[in-house]
PDB file of C-alpha atoms in Angstrom:
ATOM      1  CA  GLN T   1     117.229  89.174  92.034  1.00  0.00           C
ATOM      2  CA  VAL T   2     116.086  91.055  95.115  1.00  0.00           C
ATOM      3  CA  GLN T   3     115.207  88.823  98.045  1.00  0.00           C
ATOM      4  CA  LEU T   4     114.174  89.533 101.594  1.00  0.00           C
ATOM      5  CA  VAL T   5     114.398  86.425 103.756  1.00  0.00           C
ATOM      6  CA  GLN T   6     112.911  86.604 107.220  1.00  0.00           C
ATOM      7  CA  SER T   7     113.568  84.457 110.259  1.00  0.00           C
ATOM      8  CA  GLY T   8     111.238  81.654 111.218  1.00  0.00           C
ATOM      9  CA  SER T   9     108.105  81.521 113.324  1.00  0.00           C
ATOM     10  CA  GLU T  10     108.355  82.283 117.015  1.00  0.00           C
ATOM     11  CA  LEU T  11     106.273  81.168 119.987  1.00  0.00           C
ATOM     12  CA  LYS T  12     106.742  83.382 122.997  1.00  0.00           C
ATOM     13  CA  LYS T  13     105.179  83.810 126.421  1.00  0.00           C
ATOM     14  CA  PRO T  14     103.611  87.085 127.479  1.00  0.00           C
ATOM     15  CA  GLY T  15     106.227  89.459 128.815  1.00  0.00           C
ATOM     16  CA  ALA T  16     109.056  87.965 126.765  1.00  0.00           C
ATOM     17  CA  SER T  17     110.883  89.613 123.875  1.00  0.00           C
ATOM     18  CA  VAL T  18     111.347  88.592 120.264  1.00  0.00           C
ATOM     19  CA  LYS T  19     113.720  89.695 117.522  1.00  0.00           C
ATOM     20  CA  VAL T  20     112.740  89.138 113.894  1.00  0.00           C
ATOM     21  CA  SER T  21     115.386  89.386 111.188  1.00  0.00           C
ATOM     22  CA  CYS T  22     115.092  90.327 107.537  1.00  0.00           C
ATOM     23  CA  LYS T  23     118.137  89.531 105.391  1.00  0.00           C
ATOM     24  CA  ALA T  24     118.373  91.347 102.081  1.00  0.00           C
ATOM     25  CA  SER T  25     120.199  90.240  98.978  1.00  0.00           C
ATOM     26  CA  GLY T  26     120.344  91.118  95.305  1.00  0.00           C
ATOM     27  CA  TYR T  27     120.744  94.867  95.769  1.00  0.00           C
ATOM     28  CA  THR T  28     122.762  97.413  97.720  1.00  0.00           C
ATOM     29  CA  PHE T  29     121.212  97.286 101.180  1.00  0.00           C
ATOM     30  CA  THR T  30     121.548 100.999 101.817  1.00  0.00           C
ATOM     31  CA  SER T  31     119.774 101.934  98.583  1.00  0.00           C
ATOM     32  CA  TYR T  32     116.267 101.465  99.953  1.00  0.00           C
ATOM     33  CA  ALA T  33     114.503 102.194 103.192  1.00  0.00           C
ATOM     34  CA  MET T  34     113.260  99.200 105.144  1.00  0.00           C
ATOM     35  CA  ASN T  35     109.694  99.112 106.371  1.00  0.00           C
ATOM     36  CA  TRP T  36     107.863  96.838 108.773  1.00  0.00           C
ATOM     37  CA  VAL T  37     104.220  95.833 108.368  1.00  0.00           C
ATOM     38  CA  ARG T  38     102.015  93.892 110.780  1.00  0.00           C
ATOM     39  CA  GLN T  39      99.075  91.654 109.987  1.00  0.00           C
ATOM     40  CA  ALA T  40      97.080  90.339 112.923  1.00  0.00           C
ATOM     41  CA  PRO T  41      95.098  87.127 112.369  1.00  0.00           C
ATOM     42  CA  GLY T  42      92.226  87.765 109.962  1.00  0.00           C
ATOM     43  CA  GLN T  43      93.030  91.471 109.806  1.00  0.00           C
ATOM     44  CA  GLY T  44      94.463  93.884 107.278  1.00  0.00           C
ATOM     45  CA  LEU T  45      97.961  95.179 106.772  1.00  0.00           C
ATOM     46  CA  GLU T  46      99.216  97.848 109.163  1.00  0.00           C
ATOM     47  CA  TRP T  47     102.292  99.981 108.571  1.00  0.00           C
ATOM     48  CA  MET T  48     104.545  99.948 111.632  1.00  0.00           C
ATOM     49  CA  GLY T  49     107.248 102.322 110.465  1.00  0.00           C
ATOM     50  CA  TRP T  50     110.552 102.403 108.676  1.00  0.00           C
ATOM     51  CA  ILE T  51     114.273 102.656 109.194  1.00  0.00           C
ATOM     52  CA  ASN T  52     116.690 104.672 107.108  1.00  0.00           C
ATOM     53  CA  THR T  53     119.282 102.137 106.005  1.00  0.00           C
ATOM     54  CA  ASN T  54     121.882 104.864 105.506  1.00  0.00           C
ATOM     55  CA  THR T  55     121.624 106.559 108.876  1.00  0.00           C
ATOM     56  CA  GLY T  56     119.903 103.903 110.995  1.00  0.00           C
ATOM     57  CA  ASN T  57     117.288 106.470 112.014  1.00  0.00           C
ATOM     58  CA  PRO T  58     113.924 104.792 112.727  1.00  0.00           C
ATOM     59  CA  THR T  59     110.438 106.260 112.401  1.00  0.00           C
ATOM     60  CA  TYR T  60     107.580 104.552 114.206  1.00  0.00           C
ATOM     61  CA  ALA T  61     103.904 104.767 113.361  1.00  0.00           C
ATOM     62  CA  GLN T  62     101.382 105.679 116.017  1.00  0.00           C
ATOM     63  CA  GLY T  63     100.800 102.648 118.180  1.00  0.00           C
ATOM     64  CA  PHE T  64     104.261 101.253 117.637  1.00  0.00           C
ATOM     65  CA  THR T  65     106.321 103.382 119.963  1.00  0.00           C
ATOM     66  CA  GLY T  66     107.953 102.184 123.145  1.00  0.00           C
ATOM     67  CA  ARG T  67     108.026  98.388 122.835  1.00  0.00           C
ATOM     68  CA  PHE T  68     109.042  98.206 119.178  1.00  0.00           C
ATOM     69  CA  VAL T  69     112.594  98.785 117.980  1.00  0.00           C
ATOM     70  CA  PHE T  70     113.953  98.746 114.433  1.00  0.00           C
ATOM     71  CA  SER T  71     117.668  98.190 113.944  1.00  0.00           C
ATOM     72  CA  LEU T  72     120.196  97.268 111.283  1.00  0.00           C
ATOM     73  CA  ASP T  73     123.395  95.366 110.759  1.00  0.00           C
ATOM     74  CA  THR T  74     124.569  96.736 107.437  1.00  0.00           C
ATOM     75  CA  SER T  75     127.615  94.429 107.444  1.00  0.00           C
ATOM     76  CA  VAL T  76     125.266  91.511 106.822  1.00  0.00           C
ATOM     77  CA  SER T  77     122.508  93.447 104.997  1.00  0.00           C
ATOM     78  CA  THR T  78     119.990  92.630 107.694  1.00  0.00           C
ATOM     79  CA  ALA T  79     117.221  94.579 109.357  1.00  0.00           C
ATOM     80  CA  TYR T  80     115.711  93.645 112.693  1.00  0.00           C
ATOM     81  CA  LEU T  81     112.433  94.176 114.488  1.00  0.00           C
ATOM     82  CA  GLN T  82     112.517  93.680 118.245  1.00  0.00           C
ATOM     83  CA  ILE T  83     109.357  93.627 120.318  1.00  0.00           C
ATOM     84  CA  SER T  84     109.618  93.646 124.095  1.00  0.00           C
ATOM     85  CA  SER T  85     107.063  92.953 126.844  1.00  0.00           C
ATOM     86  CA  LEU T  86     105.052  90.850 124.427  1.00  0.00           C
ATOM     87  CA  LYS T  87     101.273  90.759 124.753  1.00  0.00           C
ATOM     88  CA  ALA T  88      98.728  88.404 123.276  1.00  0.00           C
ATOM     89  CA  GLU T  89      97.636  91.154 120.906  1.00  0.00           C
ATOM     90  CA  ASP T  90     101.137  91.188 119.360  1.00  0.00           C
ATOM     91  CA  THR T  91     100.307  87.833 117.790  1.00  0.00           C
ATOM     92  CA  ALA T  92     100.621  88.538 114.081  1.00  0.00           C
ATOM     93  CA  VAL T  93     102.605  88.011 110.932  1.00  0.00           C
ATOM     94  CA  TYR T  94     105.313  90.631 110.597  1.00  0.00           C
ATOM     95  CA  TYR T  95     106.616  91.574 107.153  1.00  0.00           C
ATOM     96  CA  CYS T  96     109.650  93.563 106.121  1.00  0.00           C
ATOM     97  CA  ALA T  97     109.434  95.460 102.849  1.00  0.00           C
ATOM     98  CA  THR T  98     111.738  97.785 100.985  1.00  0.00           C
ATOM     99  CA  ARG T  99     110.468 101.199 100.030  1.00  0.00           C
ATOM    100  CA  LYS T 100     111.585 102.625  96.731  1.00  0.00           C
ATOM    101  CA  ASP T 101     110.698 106.330  96.707  1.00  0.00           C
ATOM    102  CA  THR T 102     107.023 106.349  97.636  1.00  0.00           C
ATOM    103  CA  ALA T 103     105.876 102.727  97.514  1.00  0.00           C
ATOM    104  CA  LEU T 104     106.633  99.435  99.176  1.00  0.00           C
ATOM    105  CA  ASP T 105     108.496  97.364  96.660  1.00  0.00           C
ATOM    106  CA  TYR T 106     109.929  93.998  97.664  1.00  0.00           C
ATOM    107  CA  TRP T 107     108.494  91.980 100.538  1.00  0.00           C
ATOM    108  CA  GLY T 108     109.816  89.345 102.877  1.00  0.00           C
ATOM    109  CA  GLN T 109     107.871  86.127 103.282  1.00  0.00           C
ATOM    110  CA  GLY T 110     106.593  87.114 106.708  1.00  0.00           C
ATOM    111  CA  THR T 111     107.330  85.886 110.231  1.00  0.00           C
ATOM    112  CA  LEU T 112     104.564  84.598 112.473  1.00  0.00           C
ATOM    113  CA  VAL T 113     104.969  85.639 116.078  1.00  0.00           C
ATOM    114  CA  THR T 114     102.595  83.878 118.461  1.00  0.00           C
ATOM    115  CA  VAL T 115     102.288  85.106 122.025  1.00  0.00           C
ATOM    116  CA  SER T 116     100.652  82.588 124.310  1.00  0.00           C
ATOM    117  CA  SER T 117     101.072  81.286 127.810  1.00  0.00           C
TER     118      SER T 117
ATOM    119  CA  GLN W   1      94.747 110.651 112.299  1.00  0.00           C
ATOM    120  CA  THR W   2      94.618 109.790 108.627  1.00  0.00           C
ATOM    121  CA  VAL W   3      92.081 107.113 107.715  1.00  0.00           C
ATOM    122  CA  VAL W   4      92.274 105.517 104.275  1.00  0.00           C
ATOM    123  CA  THR W   5      89.021 103.970 103.129  1.00  0.00           C
ATOM    124  CA  GLN W   6      88.385 100.997 100.853  1.00  0.00           C
ATOM    125  CA  GLU W   7      85.314  98.933 100.079  1.00  0.00           C
ATOM    126  CA  PRO W   8      85.339  95.937 102.457  1.00  0.00           C
ATOM    127  CA  SER W   9      84.297  93.563  99.712  1.00  0.00           C
ATOM    128  CA  PHE W  10      83.499  93.414  96.023  1.00  0.00           C
ATOM    129  CA  SER W  11      82.566  90.730  93.583  1.00  0.00           C
ATOM    130  CA  VAL W  12      83.118  90.415  89.863  1.00  0.00           C
ATOM    131  CA  SER W  13      82.211  87.832  87.270  1.00  0.00           C
ATOM    132  CA  PRO W  14      84.984  86.041  85.391  1.00  0.00           C
ATOM    133  CA  GLY W  15      85.921  88.178  82.407  1.00  0.00           C
ATOM    134  CA  GLY W  16      84.297  91.221  83.905  1.00  0.00           C
ATOM    135  CA  THR W  17      85.736  94.562  84.932  1.00  0.00           C
ATOM    136  CA  VAL W  18      85.880  95.852  88.469  1.00  0.00           C
ATOM    137  CA  THR W  19      87.122  99.110  89.955  1.00  0.00           C
ATOM    138  CA  LEU W  20      88.242  99.250  93.571  1.00  0.00           C
ATOM    139  CA  THR W  21      88.677 102.626  95.202  1.00  0.00           C
ATOM    140  CA  CYS W  22      90.849 104.207  97.868  1.00  0.00           C
ATOM    141  CA  GLY W  23      89.731 107.357  99.603  1.00  0.00           C
ATOM    142  CA  LEU W  24      90.439 109.573 102.562  1.00  0.00           C
ATOM    143  CA  SER W  25      88.068 109.987 105.479  1.00  0.00           C
ATOM    144  CA  SER W  26      88.584 113.706 105.074  1.00  0.00           C
ATOM    145  CA  GLY W  27      89.896 115.168 101.882  1.00  0.00           C
ATOM    146  CA  SER W  28      90.643 113.978  98.387  1.00  0.00           C
ATOM    147  CA  VAL W  29      93.229 111.554  97.106  1.00  0.00           C
ATOM    148  CA  SER W  30      95.446 113.033  94.430  1.00  0.00           C
ATOM    149  CA  THR W  31      98.613 111.974  92.687  1.00  0.00           C
ATOM    150  CA  SER W  32     100.459 113.855  95.418  1.00  0.00           C
ATOM    151  CA  TYR W  33      99.769 110.899  97.689  1.00  0.00           C
ATOM    152  CA  TYR W  34     101.447 108.530  95.194  1.00  0.00           C
ATOM    153  CA  PRO W  35      98.812 105.834  95.720  1.00  0.00           C
ATOM    154  CA  SER W  36     100.036 102.268  95.428  1.00  0.00           C
ATOM    155  CA  TRP W  37      98.184  98.964  95.319  1.00  0.00           C
ATOM    156  CA  TYR W  38      99.008  95.528  96.693  1.00  0.00           C
ATOM    157  CA  GLN W  39      97.512  92.092  96.149  1.00  0.00           C
ATOM    158  CA  GLN W  40      97.509  89.449  98.858  1.00  0.00           C
ATOM    159  CA  THR W  41      96.240  85.903  98.659  1.00  0.00           C
ATOM    160  CA  PRO W  42      95.682  83.927 101.872  1.00  0.00           C
ATOM    161  CA  GLY W  43      98.886  82.774 103.511  1.00  0.00           C
ATOM    162  CA  GLN W  44     101.084  84.739 101.132  1.00  0.00           C
ATOM    163  CA  ALA W  45     103.074  87.930 101.387  1.00  0.00           C
ATOM    164  CA  PRO W  46     101.643  90.965  99.625  1.00  0.00           C
ATOM    165  CA  ARG W  47     102.643  91.620  96.042  1.00  0.00           C
ATOM    166  CA  THR W  48     103.104  95.138  94.715  1.00  0.00           C
ATOM    167  CA  LEU W  49     100.835  95.800  91.729  1.00  0.00           C
ATOM    168  CA  ILE W  50     100.793  99.537  91.098  1.00  0.00           C
ATOM    169  CA  TYR W  51     102.837 102.472  92.384  1.00  0.00           C
ATOM    170  CA  SER W  52     102.777 106.224  91.835  1.00  0.00           C
ATOM    171  CA  THR W  53      99.087 106.085  90.930  1.00  0.00           C
ATOM    172  CA  ASN W  54      99.364 104.183  87.649  1.00  0.00           C
ATOM    173  CA  THR W  55     102.770 102.538  87.160  1.00  0.00           C
ATOM    174  CA  ARG W  56     102.644  98.755  87.060  1.00  0.00           C
ATOM    175  CA  SER W  57     105.310  96.824  88.918  1.00  0.00           C
ATOM    176  CA  SER W  58     107.483  94.479  86.934  1.00  0.00           C
ATOM    177  CA  GLY W  59     105.592  91.408  85.765  1.00  0.00           C
ATOM    178  CA  VAL W  60     102.124  92.725  86.548  1.00  0.00           C
ATOM    179  CA  PRO W  61      99.667  92.057  83.713  1.00  0.00           C
ATOM    180  CA  ASP W  62      98.290  95.091  81.911  1.00  0.00           C
ATOM    181  CA  ARG W  63      94.739  94.158  82.898  1.00  0.00           C
ATOM    182  CA  PHE W  64      95.602  95.835  86.204  1.00  0.00           C
ATOM    183  CA  SER W  65      95.565  99.611  85.960  1.00  0.00           C
ATOM    184  CA  GLY W  66      95.590 102.493  88.398  1.00  0.00           C
ATOM    185  CA  SER W  67      94.116 105.949  88.172  1.00  0.00           C
ATOM    186  CA  ILE W  68      92.497 108.805  90.047  1.00  0.00           C
ATOM    187  CA  LEU W  69      88.704 108.789  89.746  1.00  0.00           C
ATOM    188  CA  GLY W  70      87.097 111.853  91.207  1.00  0.00           C
ATOM    189  CA  ASN W  71      88.499 112.260  94.682  1.00  0.00           C
ATOM    190  CA  LYS W  72      89.770 108.702  95.053  1.00  0.00           C
ATOM    191  CA  ALA W  73      92.526 106.457  93.774  1.00  0.00           C
ATOM    192  CA  ALA W  74      91.268 103.517  91.784  1.00  0.00           C
ATOM    193  CA  LEU W  75      92.463 100.063  90.806  1.00  0.00           C
ATOM    194  CA  THR W  76      90.725  98.611  87.777  1.00  0.00           C
ATOM    195  CA  ILE W  77      90.933  94.959  86.827  1.00  0.00           C
ATOM    196  CA  THR W  78      89.836  94.307  83.259  1.00  0.00           C
ATOM    197  CA  GLY W  79      88.975  90.753  82.266  1.00  0.00           C
ATOM    198  CA  ALA W  80      88.990  89.370  85.801  1.00  0.00           C
ATOM    199  CA  GLN W  81      90.343  85.864  86.234  1.00  0.00           C
ATOM    200  CA  ALA W  82      89.760  83.326  88.962  1.00  0.00           C
ATOM    201  CA  ASP W  83      93.215  83.844  90.407  1.00  0.00           C
ATOM    202  CA  ASP W  84      92.501  87.543  90.861  1.00  0.00           C
ATOM    203  CA  GLU W  85      90.415  86.526  93.857  1.00  0.00           C
ATOM    204  CA  SER W  86      92.477  88.144  96.615  1.00  0.00           C
ATOM    205  CA  ASP W  87      92.617  90.936  99.129  1.00  0.00           C
ATOM    206  CA  TYR W  88      93.664  94.281  97.674  1.00  0.00           C
ATOM    207  CA  TYR W  89      95.215  97.058  99.719  1.00  0.00           C
ATOM    208  CA  CYS W  90      95.999 100.615  98.827  1.00  0.00           C
ATOM    209  CA  VAL W  91      98.687 102.701 100.459  1.00  0.00           C
ATOM    210  CA  LEU W  92      98.930 106.464 100.497  1.00  0.00           C
ATOM    211  CA  TYR W  93     102.323 108.084 100.938  1.00  0.00           C
ATOM    212  CA  MET W  94     102.145 110.970 103.401  1.00  0.00           C
ATOM    213  CA  GLY W  95     105.712 112.167 102.997  1.00  0.00           C
ATOM    214  CA  SER W  96     108.779 111.732 105.228  1.00  0.00           C
ATOM    215  CA  GLY W  97     108.653 107.984 104.630  1.00  0.00           C
ATOM    216  CA  ILE W  98     105.216 107.652 106.205  1.00  0.00           C
ATOM    217  CA  CYS W  99     102.757 105.233 104.603  1.00  0.00           C
ATOM    218  CA  VAL W 100      99.134 104.551 105.498  1.00  0.00           C
ATOM    219  CA  PHE W 101      97.294 101.392 104.493  1.00  0.00           C
ATOM    220  CA  GLY W 102      93.651 101.217 103.649  1.00  0.00           C
ATOM    221  CA  GLY W 103      91.570  98.537 105.311  1.00  0.00           C
ATOM    222  CA  GLY W 104      91.662  96.322 102.232  1.00  0.00           C
ATOM    223  CA  THR W 105      89.053  95.006  99.816  1.00  0.00           C
ATOM    224  CA  LYS W 106      88.238  91.326  99.571  1.00  0.00           C
ATOM    225  CA  LEU W 107      87.586  90.590  95.912  1.00  0.00           C
ATOM    226  CA  THR W 108      85.535  87.566  94.974  1.00  0.00           C
ATOM    227  CA  VAL W 109      85.474  86.294  91.396  1.00  0.00           C
ATOM    228  CA  LEU W 110      82.295  84.333  90.751  1.00  0.00           C
TER     229      LEU W 110
END
């Protein structure tokens, strides 16, 4: 069965960087695009962008350019989200999700990133 | 910038029927936006309910249905149960891999 397993919670200081992983199993990794979704505490879901798992080409939503980087390691079927120069407002749960055609399909369990001094 | 609108909250009685909607701040939602719906309970990852307007994801009960009503996408829950109490999000597909979430609807079953 399809599974997306994300890395564990992170506590970081402002200005630091964090890298969240999303390991896929149960399907051919390059068959589906990988998306990233943010959920700030008490807030709704926000689409951050996606990465083409065939070409590695990322697309970032407005508001997620510059400090946010999507990457892949197809040899281990893993997608990554790196956030640099962390700010308190980056505190959120980050989800990876596959996209099949036009809809988000399978979801990771989420990774809580807390930014606090 | 595209803004997808949803009712902030809704309530339904157990066994009742409720329809949640998903609109655009400017324009109409059509099947061309391939609306999809997601359910999220507190502390859990979202679960995909409906995609391409009205196709249920695997394992989703048939009391969940999707449609276009007027100029909005709609999610109808027929025979609401206590464990349907969740947040519901719609997503519109804008093409080129771009998705936009609505603000979500908090559904209370009481």
